[in-house]
Amino acid sequence: MKVASHQLRCTECAAVIAKDDASSNFRCPLCNGLYEVVYPWSAIKPGDKLGSTNAAANLPNPSALRWLWQERRTSTMAVDQSGVWRFRDLLPIVDDLEKVVTLREGNTPLYDLPRCAKAAGIDWLLAKHQGMNPTGSFKDTGMTAALSVAAQRGFEWVACASTGNTSAAMAAYAARAGLRSIVFIPEGKIAWGKLSQSMDYGALTIQLKTDFDGCVNILNDLVQRFPIYLLNSVNPYRLEGQKTPAFEMVEQLDWQVPEHIIVPGGNLANSSALGKGFCEMHQLGLIPRRPKISIIQAEGANPLYRWFIDSNRVMKPVTADTRATAIRIGNPASWRKAAYIIDELGGWCEQVSEQEIALAKAEIGAEGVGCEPASAVTLAGLKKLVALGKITPEERVVLILTGHTLKDSQYTIDYHRDELFTEAERAQFTPADQAHHAALRKPPIVLEANPDVVLRTLESHMNESRSNHPQPA
Ligand code: F0G
């Protein structure tokens, strides 16, 4: 394959720099903006004839690309088996494919969610389950990309601040590459499953007595003093990997484009990464149009939502608090990129309550799919967007489920044992919500090890379910 070169462009002042010239905090020295990776073909406009620029001639035409990507699925090469590097023609960021660090990430399923669709009031709903990645979250698609760059540039140490998933992914990929990794996480505010992963994969795990935003500040200081490669999502190579689920999704849909994609919003990088993926496919003639992308935040961690509804469109950081700890972020680094993608693709931003998140998570679980709380904001947000008339029943919607249900099993156990909410919170629930929760809750039942006792309990349970659930025709 002919490897195209790439550059970095500031998303605020548009200054372009060579790929090796970024400062250690990946901020533009002129305006403090964030970078995006640009390629010789990035200037192509949708509808331009490919080959109309010399650089574009390096890329195969759309049907050849589709064929090539499909063909690689049957290969035994690690880079071909990766659901990220299979699309490497659109992310030529490493010079030596032999040195790519991969755990065969990507290749995640698209599930239909018929009961969730009904609950939301639409006809067609799919979930792209990014929790089915090697470390259980969407972060793997970005980490394979950025960590491969770090390894090729000879870094010995990599680091990130994280609410848990980035750190799990970074620790795993660093271990694969034989690099040392340092994780900064907010003490007591991340799910145990995620904390255990970074220890399991051998990272130096530092719990700071602050929140995620405080961890980011400390790390930004450190990377300017020591040769540590920063792997937070301000690193533009992360987003190159995270754009590939957009390619994979439309490939799985036989190159049909859904009307609407719904993404959870935390540090606000993933929404723009997926948006970049769709925009590039459109530019290159792989898809005829782009979907809307809407971002959903938790009410207690909602700076983008506040920006979205503010007539002056001012971004004000908040002190974040939500049980969906993955998105417990008050000062999101990539908010401008997310804001751009909402406006460019015509989506919305919504916020959802803790109660709505819990209900949506249980509904996704009850479809046999499951996800972590931060991912469930997508279904909760979809319901709101449908109720507001922003999404119509016939529109085809895809939820991005970002993390696996086992990431935060304590949340699930607390929910089903009815120990998640305080008395004061429960007092606010409507009778309809209470009934929904009661129908979804499946607490474990402790019984004497006696067959008669077990049988009696089963009978009463079956009678109860018969009266609560209509029997299938
Ligand atoms: N969903 C999950 C499960 C996450 O872990 C995150 C972010 C998001 C959604 C939000 O994505 O930040 O791109 O808007 N987790 C980061 C972490 C912050 O450190 O693991 P975003």
XYZ file of C-alpha atoms and ligand atoms in Angstrom:
494
model
C 0.000 0.000 0.000
C 1.272 3.492 -0.769
C 1.317 5.353 2.540
C 0.015 8.904 2.240
C 1.534 11.529 4.498
C -0.520 13.460 6.999
C -0.366 16.743 8.869
C -2.040 18.231 11.919
C -4.443 21.160 11.580
C -5.655 23.289 14.476
C -9.443 23.032 14.610
C -9.664 26.641 15.852
C -7.159 28.796 13.954
C -6.571 26.326 11.068
C -2.765 26.535 11.450
C -1.212 23.439 9.881
C 1.889 21.784 11.323
C 4.032 18.793 10.358
C 3.106 15.539 12.096
C 6.164 15.587 14.357
C 5.790 19.202 15.443
C 2.931 18.932 17.940
C 3.744 20.021 21.481
C 3.539 17.425 24.253
C 0.039 18.583 25.317
C -1.300 18.557 21.738
C -2.395 22.192 21.975
C -1.835 24.788 19.269
C 0.811 27.265 20.516
C -1.013 30.100 18.698
C -4.543 29.693 20.102
C -4.523 26.688 22.480
C -6.900 24.858 20.108
C -6.907 21.111 19.488
C -5.569 19.442 16.371
C -7.116 17.102 13.858
C -5.259 14.838 11.458
C -5.522 15.938 7.824
C -4.533 14.009 4.718
C -3.750 15.055 1.176
C -7.327 14.106 0.262
C -8.945 16.034 3.137
C -9.551 19.001 0.848
C -11.753 17.002 -1.514
C -15.343 18.208 -1.624
C -18.212 15.725 -1.825
C -18.995 15.153 -5.480
C -15.480 16.089 -6.696
C -14.146 13.535 -9.090
C -11.625 11.420 -7.243
C -8.332 11.864 -8.939
C -9.094 15.520 -9.542
C -6.294 16.265 -7.118
C -3.002 14.455 -7.560
C -2.960 13.363 -3.971
C -6.405 11.825 -4.208
C -5.127 9.569 -6.946
C -3.306 7.616 -4.239
C -6.637 6.324 -2.973
C -8.561 3.560 -4.674
C -12.073 4.503 -5.855
C -15.042 3.905 -3.496
C -16.028 0.495 -4.836
C -12.434 -0.732 -4.791
C -12.087 0.479 -1.201
C -15.277 -1.322 -0.156
C -14.045 -4.508 -1.828
C -10.583 -4.234 -0.261
C -12.008 -3.723 3.248
C -14.303 -6.704 2.839
C -11.523 -8.862 1.438
C -9.213 -8.157 4.397
C -11.748 -9.820 6.715
C -10.648 -13.197 5.439
C -6.936 -12.526 5.878
C -4.855 -14.015 8.703
C -2.732 -10.872 9.140
C -3.252 -9.102 12.477
C -3.709 -5.687 10.848
C -6.375 -7.116 8.553
C -8.208 -8.793 11.418
C -8.345 -5.514 13.322
C -11.602 -3.635 12.754
C -9.550 -0.435 12.841
C -6.539 -1.208 10.642
C -8.700 -2.981 8.086
C -9.670 0.585 7.116
C -6.045 1.801 7.185
C -6.321 3.459 3.776
C -8.266 6.238 5.525
C -5.908 6.475 8.499
C -2.385 6.336 7.080
C -0.774 7.494 10.325
C 1.899 4.834 10.841
C 4.838 4.175 8.550
C 5.422 0.543 9.432
C 2.380 -1.719 9.590
C 4.493 -4.476 11.139
C 4.756 -2.374 14.275
C 1.055 -1.661 14.746
C -0.106 -2.512 18.294
C -3.392 -4.371 17.968
C -5.623 -6.609 20.057
C -7.936 -7.204 17.036
C -10.170 -4.363 18.209
C -13.300 -3.247 16.384
C -15.428 -5.786 14.518
C -18.180 -5.010 17.006
C -21.771 -6.173 16.493
C -24.781 -4.133 15.437
C -27.742 -5.427 17.435
C -31.376 -4.646 16.817
C -33.282 -3.501 19.900
C -36.970 -4.017 19.067
C -38.291 -3.600 22.629
C -36.207 -0.484 23.258
C -37.437 0.883 19.915
C -41.010 0.376 21.084
C -40.267 1.992 24.446
C -38.831 5.005 22.588
C -41.691 5.146 20.061
C -39.739 4.422 16.867
C -39.854 1.591 14.333
C -36.158 0.750 13.844
C -33.384 0.899 16.399
C -29.917 -0.590 16.333
C -27.048 -0.503 18.809
C -23.415 -0.504 17.724
C -21.921 -2.211 20.751
C -18.454 -0.788 21.262
C -18.369 -2.512 24.658
C -17.584 -5.696 22.707
C -14.003 -4.502 22.151
C -11.031 -6.327 23.771
C -10.983 -4.244 26.967
C -14.742 -3.703 26.968
C -15.067 -0.166 25.640
C -14.852 1.992 22.512
C -11.513 3.341 23.735
C -9.678 0.382 22.177
C -10.301 1.652 18.650
C -8.564 4.929 19.486
C -5.863 3.400 21.620
C -4.583 1.028 18.935
C -4.083 4.064 16.698
C -2.441 6.481 19.148
C -0.367 3.863 20.932
C 0.985 2.597 17.626
C 2.125 6.154 16.897
C 3.730 6.412 20.381
C 5.558 3.111 19.901
C 6.842 4.084 16.465
C 8.083 7.419 17.731
C 10.149 5.659 20.385
C 8.369 6.752 23.578
C 9.027 4.632 26.639
C 6.249 6.062 28.842
C 2.617 6.810 28.011
C -0.002 8.336 30.313
C -3.632 9.365 30.545
C -6.131 10.845 32.973
C -9.281 8.794 32.933
C -12.685 7.982 34.332
C -11.646 4.345 33.869
C -12.098 3.131 30.314
C -9.290 5.064 28.654
C -6.936 3.862 31.385
C -7.987 0.221 30.921
C -7.431 0.454 27.165
C -4.144 2.329 27.454
C -2.764 -0.097 30.030
C -3.597 -3.076 27.819
C -2.154 -1.655 24.597
C 0.953 -0.334 26.371
C 1.536 -3.794 27.847
C 1.214 -5.340 24.370
C 3.772 -2.891 23.028
C 6.148 -3.313 25.983
C 5.758 0.364 26.985
C 5.333 1.657 30.542
C 2.023 3.330 31.344
C 0.828 5.742 34.029
C -2.845 6.127 34.803
C -4.347 9.061 36.719
C -7.831 8.405 38.006
C -10.089 10.251 40.412
C -9.994 8.482 43.774
C -13.187 6.577 44.613
C -15.050 7.793 41.548
C -14.468 5.048 39.011
C -16.007 1.598 38.652
C -14.004 -1.271 40.184
C -13.969 -3.318 36.985
C -12.071 -0.539 35.228
C -9.647 0.034 38.098
C -8.899 -3.698 38.195
C -8.080 -3.691 34.485
C -5.334 -1.096 34.704
C -3.708 -3.077 37.551
C -4.126 -6.360 35.688
C -2.402 -4.929 32.599
C 0.469 -3.639 34.735
C 0.007 0.131 34.652
C 1.345 2.427 37.343
C -2.062 3.399 38.716
C -2.296 6.689 40.597
C -5.541 7.639 42.315
C -5.598 11.392 42.806
C -7.718 13.049 45.467
C -9.587 15.103 42.917
C -12.071 14.599 40.072
C -11.384 13.757 36.403
C -10.898 17.419 35.507
C -8.317 17.741 38.304
C -6.481 14.655 36.989
C -6.310 16.222 33.510
C -4.725 19.394 34.940
C -2.004 17.457 36.767
C -1.219 15.346 33.707
C -1.033 18.368 31.403
C 1.583 19.812 33.722
C 3.566 16.560 33.849
C 3.772 15.946 30.097
C 5.447 19.317 29.704
C 8.160 18.357 32.165
C 8.864 14.712 31.265
C 9.010 12.812 27.954
C 5.669 11.076 28.473
C 3.344 10.550 25.512
C -0.145 11.875 26.291
C -2.935 9.476 25.370
C -6.013 11.447 26.386
C -8.447 12.209 23.589
C -6.774 15.577 22.925
C -4.295 13.323 21.096
C -5.667 13.542 17.531
C -4.504 10.023 16.612
C -6.952 8.582 19.137
C -9.774 10.061 17.072
C -8.452 8.532 13.860
C -9.051 5.108 15.391
C -12.369 6.158 16.900
C -13.710 7.266 13.518
C -13.540 3.704 12.144
C -16.738 2.391 13.833
C -18.544 4.778 11.467
C -17.024 2.897 8.497
C -17.755 -0.466 10.051
C -21.358 0.485 10.842
C -22.304 1.478 7.298
C -20.438 -1.526 5.935
C -22.583 -3.718 8.234
C -25.656 -1.923 6.868
C -24.627 -2.686 3.306
C -23.601 0.955 2.827
C -27.003 2.320 3.830
C -26.728 5.391 6.058
C -28.969 5.633 9.152
C -30.725 8.960 9.724
C -29.501 9.476 13.247
C -26.593 8.395 15.478
C -26.814 8.934 19.237
C -23.641 9.169 21.312
C -22.979 9.722 25.029
C -21.004 12.877 25.796
C -18.249 13.099 28.436
C -14.945 14.649 27.403
C -16.709 15.059 24.021
C -14.183 13.530 21.651
C -15.974 10.418 20.463
C -18.909 12.251 18.889
C -16.546 14.280 16.726
C -14.431 11.228 15.861
C -17.503 9.425 14.507
C -18.558 12.628 12.775
C -15.145 12.848 11.086
C -15.588 9.262 9.905
C -18.952 10.014 8.312
C -17.719 13.286 6.771
C -14.702 11.558 5.207
C -16.818 8.747 3.764
C -19.111 11.366 2.271
C -16.199 13.379 0.855
C -14.772 10.293 -0.795
C -18.057 9.157 -2.308
C -18.429 6.088 -0.084
C -21.835 7.261 1.185
C -24.361 9.597 -0.452
C -25.205 11.619 2.685
C -24.272 11.997 6.329
C -26.395 11.095 9.380
C -27.270 13.529 12.163
C -25.263 13.025 15.345
C -26.881 13.865 18.690
C -25.017 13.912 21.992
C -26.565 12.980 25.323
C -25.179 14.037 28.688
C -26.110 13.180 32.272
C -27.982 16.039 33.987
C -25.258 16.260 36.617
C -22.449 16.534 34.053
C -24.047 18.634 31.340
C -21.780 21.494 30.189
C -22.470 20.858 26.485
C -26.220 20.722 27.063
C -26.033 24.091 28.842
C -24.036 25.496 25.942
C -26.570 24.088 23.470
C -29.576 25.748 25.108
C -27.773 29.011 25.894
C -28.792 31.673 23.368
C -25.302 33.196 23.638
C -23.688 29.783 23.255
C -21.192 30.255 26.073
C -19.423 27.169 27.467
C -19.212 27.174 31.249
C -17.555 24.243 33.050
C -19.669 22.609 35.783
C -18.853 20.579 38.890
C -19.817 17.151 37.630
C -21.751 14.512 39.512
C -23.451 11.421 38.125
C -23.546 7.701 38.875
C -22.582 7.189 35.218
C -18.978 7.717 36.325
C -17.496 7.326 32.822
C -19.017 10.687 31.855
C -18.544 12.470 35.186
C -16.747 15.341 33.465
C -17.401 19.039 34.011
C -14.804 20.690 31.774
C -14.687 18.684 28.539
C -11.505 19.218 26.527
C -13.049 18.546 23.112
C -16.295 20.497 23.478
C -15.647 22.703 20.453
C -15.160 19.667 18.221
C -18.435 18.196 19.517
C -20.243 21.509 19.080
C -18.983 21.699 15.503
C -20.219 18.219 14.656
C -23.690 18.836 16.126
C -24.016 21.991 14.028
C -22.406 20.550 10.906
C -24.539 17.395 10.842
C -27.675 18.924 12.325
C -28.093 16.944 15.553
C -29.105 17.925 19.081
C -27.798 17.814 22.596
C -30.014 16.515 25.415
C -29.582 15.791 29.087
C -31.075 12.874 31.022
C -31.682 12.288 34.723
C -30.175 9.562 36.900
C -33.566 7.864 36.979
C -33.871 7.930 33.175
C -30.357 6.481 32.809
C -31.123 3.612 35.216
C -34.363 2.762 33.437
C -32.724 2.822 29.995
C -29.848 0.663 31.216
C -32.272 -1.936 32.578
C -34.218 -1.888 29.289
C -31.049 -2.487 27.260
C -30.103 -5.259 29.681
C -33.542 -6.839 29.312
C -32.902 -7.159 25.542
C -29.968 -9.466 26.362
C -27.475 -6.819 25.272
C -26.489 -4.820 28.358
C -24.142 -1.859 28.659
C -22.566 0.360 31.277
C -24.544 3.315 32.672
C -22.814 5.962 30.524
C -23.856 4.088 27.382
C -27.495 3.911 28.495
C -27.831 7.712 28.270
C -28.249 7.143 24.526
C -31.573 5.308 24.885
C -32.771 7.723 27.572
C -31.870 10.628 25.265
C -33.528 8.986 22.268
C -36.810 8.816 24.191
C -36.580 12.529 24.897
C -35.706 13.449 21.310
C -38.666 11.403 20.028
C -40.993 13.006 22.599
C -39.762 16.453 21.472
C -40.413 15.579 17.817
C -36.718 15.890 16.909
C -36.677 12.259 15.781
C -39.669 10.859 13.902
C -40.870 7.216 14.279
C -39.719 6.150 10.818
C -36.157 7.498 11.168
C -33.463 4.815 11.450
C -31.457 5.356 14.609
C -28.221 3.790 15.849
C -27.191 4.068 19.501
C -23.476 3.912 20.239
C -23.142 1.685 23.314
C -19.707 2.643 24.519
C -19.004 0.206 27.369
C -19.705 -3.381 28.424
C -22.217 -4.108 31.193
C -19.515 -5.834 33.310
C -17.536 -2.600 33.537
C -19.780 -1.420 36.357
C -21.485 -4.464 37.846
C -21.971 -2.716 41.204
C -24.359 -0.240 39.571
C -26.390 -3.098 38.110
C -26.531 -4.993 41.414
C -27.548 -1.869 43.326
C -30.272 -1.176 40.759
C -31.797 -4.644 40.901
C -31.637 -4.723 44.698
C -33.328 -1.325 44.709
C -30.350 0.217 46.494
C -29.260 2.627 43.769
C -31.389 5.640 44.645
C -31.848 7.541 47.900
C -35.263 7.827 49.549
C -35.410 11.466 48.488
C -34.747 10.557 44.858
C -37.329 7.768 44.910
C -39.928 10.152 46.242
C -39.584 12.131 42.981
C -40.373 9.182 40.683
C -43.769 9.180 38.989
C -46.016 6.137 39.616
C -45.473 5.140 35.966
C -41.674 5.197 36.423
C -41.950 3.215 39.631
C -44.005 0.574 37.828
C -41.414 0.433 35.008
C -38.601 -0.099 37.474
C -40.547 -2.717 39.408
C -41.165 -4.686 36.213
C -37.494 -4.568 35.209
C -35.858 -5.252 38.566
C -34.667 -8.838 39.000
C -33.093 -9.057 42.452
C -31.482 -12.356 43.434
C -33.667 -14.575 45.660
C -32.033 -16.354 48.621
C -33.737 -19.660 49.569
C -33.278 -22.703 51.770
C -31.649 -25.541 49.782
C -34.926 -27.482 49.844
C -36.728 -28.579 46.627
C -40.223 -27.910 48.060
C -39.291 -24.376 49.054
C -37.742 -23.796 45.633
C -40.804 -25.186 43.841
C -43.253 -23.077 45.878
C -41.230 -19.953 45.124
C -41.023 -20.777 41.430
C -44.790 -21.349 41.247
C -45.617 -18.068 42.876
C -43.075 -16.333 40.623
C -44.522 -17.899 37.474
C -48.080 -16.959 38.476
C -46.949 -13.427 39.081
C -45.139 -13.175 35.741
C -48.143 -14.632 33.925
C -50.346 -11.881 35.293
C -47.732 -9.151 34.597
C -46.633 -10.203 31.109
C -48.945 -10.929 28.195
C -48.250 -14.424 26.849
C -46.699 -14.686 23.360
C -49.318 -15.457 20.679
N -19.011 6.250 27.422
C -18.042 5.647 28.130
C -18.278 4.254 28.574
C -16.846 6.334 28.423
O -15.889 5.719 29.107
C -16.698 7.668 28.000
C -15.490 8.424 28.302
C -17.736 8.245 27.253
C -18.876 7.501 26.988
C -17.667 9.625 26.728
O -16.830 9.723 25.612
O -15.317 11.460 26.481
O -15.381 10.936 24.060
O -17.301 12.090 25.154
N -14.565 8.010 29.047
C -13.270 8.663 29.230
C -12.346 7.784 30.033
C -13.336 10.071 29.637
O -11.427 8.307 30.683
O -12.496 6.571 29.985
P -16.167 11.134 25.291
